[in-house]
Amino acid sequence: MTDNKYMVKAFAPKVSGCGAKDNGWDDVRCKQFEDFLNMHAVNGWKFHSSDFREVTVAGCRGGKGAWLVCTFEKIE
């Protein structure tokens, strides 16, 4: 019998700091996401699904932002 395990992690891309222009999903952000996925894949976690979640940003006069929340699956 196999057991499915799940792990939830937020992908929060690196940004330059307060007031920095967000370039969206450019090549740099895609590479950051690729590295994020591969970091978990080497440990046997398979990307399962994702969804954007709004968050309140601390610092930089507050505001709203979004994190990509990802679910990974591992079959043991």
mmCIF file of C-alpha atoms in Angstrom:
data_model
loop_
_atom_site.group_PDB
_atom_site.id
_atom_site.type_symbol
_atom_site.label_atom_id
_atom_site.label_comp_id
_atom_site.label_asym_id
_atom_site.label_seq_id
_atom_site.Cartn_x
_atom_site.Cartn_y
_atom_site.Cartn_z
ATOM 1 C CA MET A 1 0.000 0.000 0.000
ATOM 2 C CA THR A 2 1.291 3.468 -0.847
ATOM 3 C CA ASP A 3 0.851 6.613 1.191
ATOM 4 C CA ASN A 4 0.439 9.988 -0.439
ATOM 5 C CA LYS A 5 1.982 12.881 1.428
ATOM 6 C CA TYR A 6 1.417 16.536 0.630
ATOM 7 C CA MET A 7 3.485 19.625 1.305
ATOM 8 C CA VAL A 8 2.387 23.246 0.835
ATOM 9 C CA LYS A 9 4.975 25.965 0.203
ATOM 10 C CA ALA A 10 4.671 29.593 -0.877
ATOM 11 C CA PHE A 11 6.759 30.856 -3.756
ATOM 12 C CA ALA A 12 7.724 34.437 -2.908
ATOM 13 C CA PRO A 13 10.010 35.789 -5.634
ATOM 14 C CA LYS A 14 13.034 37.899 -4.785
ATOM 15 C CA VAL A 15 12.486 41.604 -5.440
ATOM 16 C CA SER A 16 14.842 44.554 -5.364
ATOM 17 C CA GLY A 17 13.238 46.287 -2.368
ATOM 18 C CA CYS A 18 10.753 49.039 -1.542
ATOM 19 C CA GLY A 19 9.481 50.840 -4.607
ATOM 20 C CA ALA A 20 11.056 48.360 -7.015
ATOM 21 C CA LYS A 21 9.293 47.847 -10.335
ATOM 22 C CA ASP A 22 7.703 44.416 -10.637
ATOM 23 C CA ASN A 23 8.584 42.977 -14.039
ATOM 24 C CA GLY A 24 6.004 40.209 -13.764
ATOM 25 C CA TRP A 25 6.867 36.735 -15.026
ATOM 26 C CA ASP A 26 10.013 37.704 -16.895
ATOM 27 C CA ASP A 27 12.970 35.341 -17.462
ATOM 28 C CA VAL A 28 14.396 36.120 -14.008
ATOM 29 C CA ARG A 29 11.153 35.266 -12.189
ATOM 30 C CA CYS A 30 10.677 32.118 -14.267
ATOM 31 C CA LYS A 31 14.215 30.998 -13.346
ATOM 32 C CA GLN A 32 13.469 31.648 -9.652
ATOM 33 C CA PHE A 33 10.315 29.508 -9.930
ATOM 34 C CA GLU A 34 12.212 26.795 -11.810
ATOM 35 C CA ASP A 35 14.816 26.688 -9.012
ATOM 36 C CA PHE A 36 12.015 26.579 -6.396
ATOM 37 C CA LEU A 37 10.385 23.580 -8.125
ATOM 38 C CA ASN A 38 13.672 21.748 -8.691
ATOM 39 C CA MET A 39 14.721 22.234 -5.059
ATOM 40 C CA HIS A 40 11.730 20.120 -3.987
ATOM 41 C CA ALA A 41 11.891 17.685 -6.922
ATOM 42 C CA VAL A 42 15.318 16.409 -5.882
ATOM 43 C CA ASN A 43 13.724 15.248 -2.618
ATOM 44 C CA GLY A 44 11.008 13.312 -4.444
ATOM 45 C CA TRP A 45 8.229 15.922 -4.287
ATOM 46 C CA LYS A 46 6.115 16.260 -7.440
ATOM 47 C CA PHE A 47 4.379 19.564 -8.216
ATOM 48 C CA HIS A 48 0.642 18.997 -7.770
ATOM 49 C CA SER A 49 -1.186 22.356 -7.997
ATOM 50 C CA SER A 50 -0.934 26.080 -7.275
ATOM 51 C CA ASP A 51 -3.078 29.088 -6.480
ATOM 52 C CA PHE A 52 -2.414 32.783 -5.875
ATOM 53 C CA ARG A 53 -3.172 34.078 -2.377
ATOM 54 C CA GLU A 54 -3.331 37.761 -1.491
ATOM 55 C CA VAL A 55 -1.134 38.816 1.411
ATOM 56 C CA THR A 56 -0.593 42.058 3.283
ATOM 57 C CA VAL A 57 2.963 43.205 2.795
ATOM 58 C CA ALA A 58 4.917 44.171 5.909
ATOM 59 C CA GLY A 59 7.187 47.188 5.563
ATOM 60 C CA CYS A 60 7.370 49.534 2.581
ATOM 61 C CA ARG A 61 4.249 51.307 3.856
ATOM 62 C CA GLY A 62 2.252 48.067 3.743
ATOM 63 C CA GLY A 63 0.009 47.277 0.835
ATOM 64 C CA LYS A 64 -1.155 44.119 -0.850
ATOM 65 C CA GLY A 65 0.749 41.495 -2.744
ATOM 66 C CA ALA A 66 0.319 37.935 -3.911
ATOM 67 C CA TRP A 67 2.178 34.726 -3.248
ATOM 68 C CA LEU A 68 1.945 31.648 -5.381
ATOM 69 C CA VAL A 69 1.030 28.838 -2.987
ATOM 70 C CA CYS A 70 2.116 25.466 -4.349
ATOM 71 C CA THR A 71 1.109 21.976 -3.309
ATOM 72 C CA PHE A 72 3.573 19.126 -3.795
ATOM 73 C CA GLU A 73 2.852 15.401 -3.593
ATOM 74 C CA LYS A 74 5.087 12.491 -2.664
ATOM 75 C CA ILE A 75 4.125 8.845 -2.927
ATOM 76 C CA GLU A 76 5.853 6.535 -0.470
#
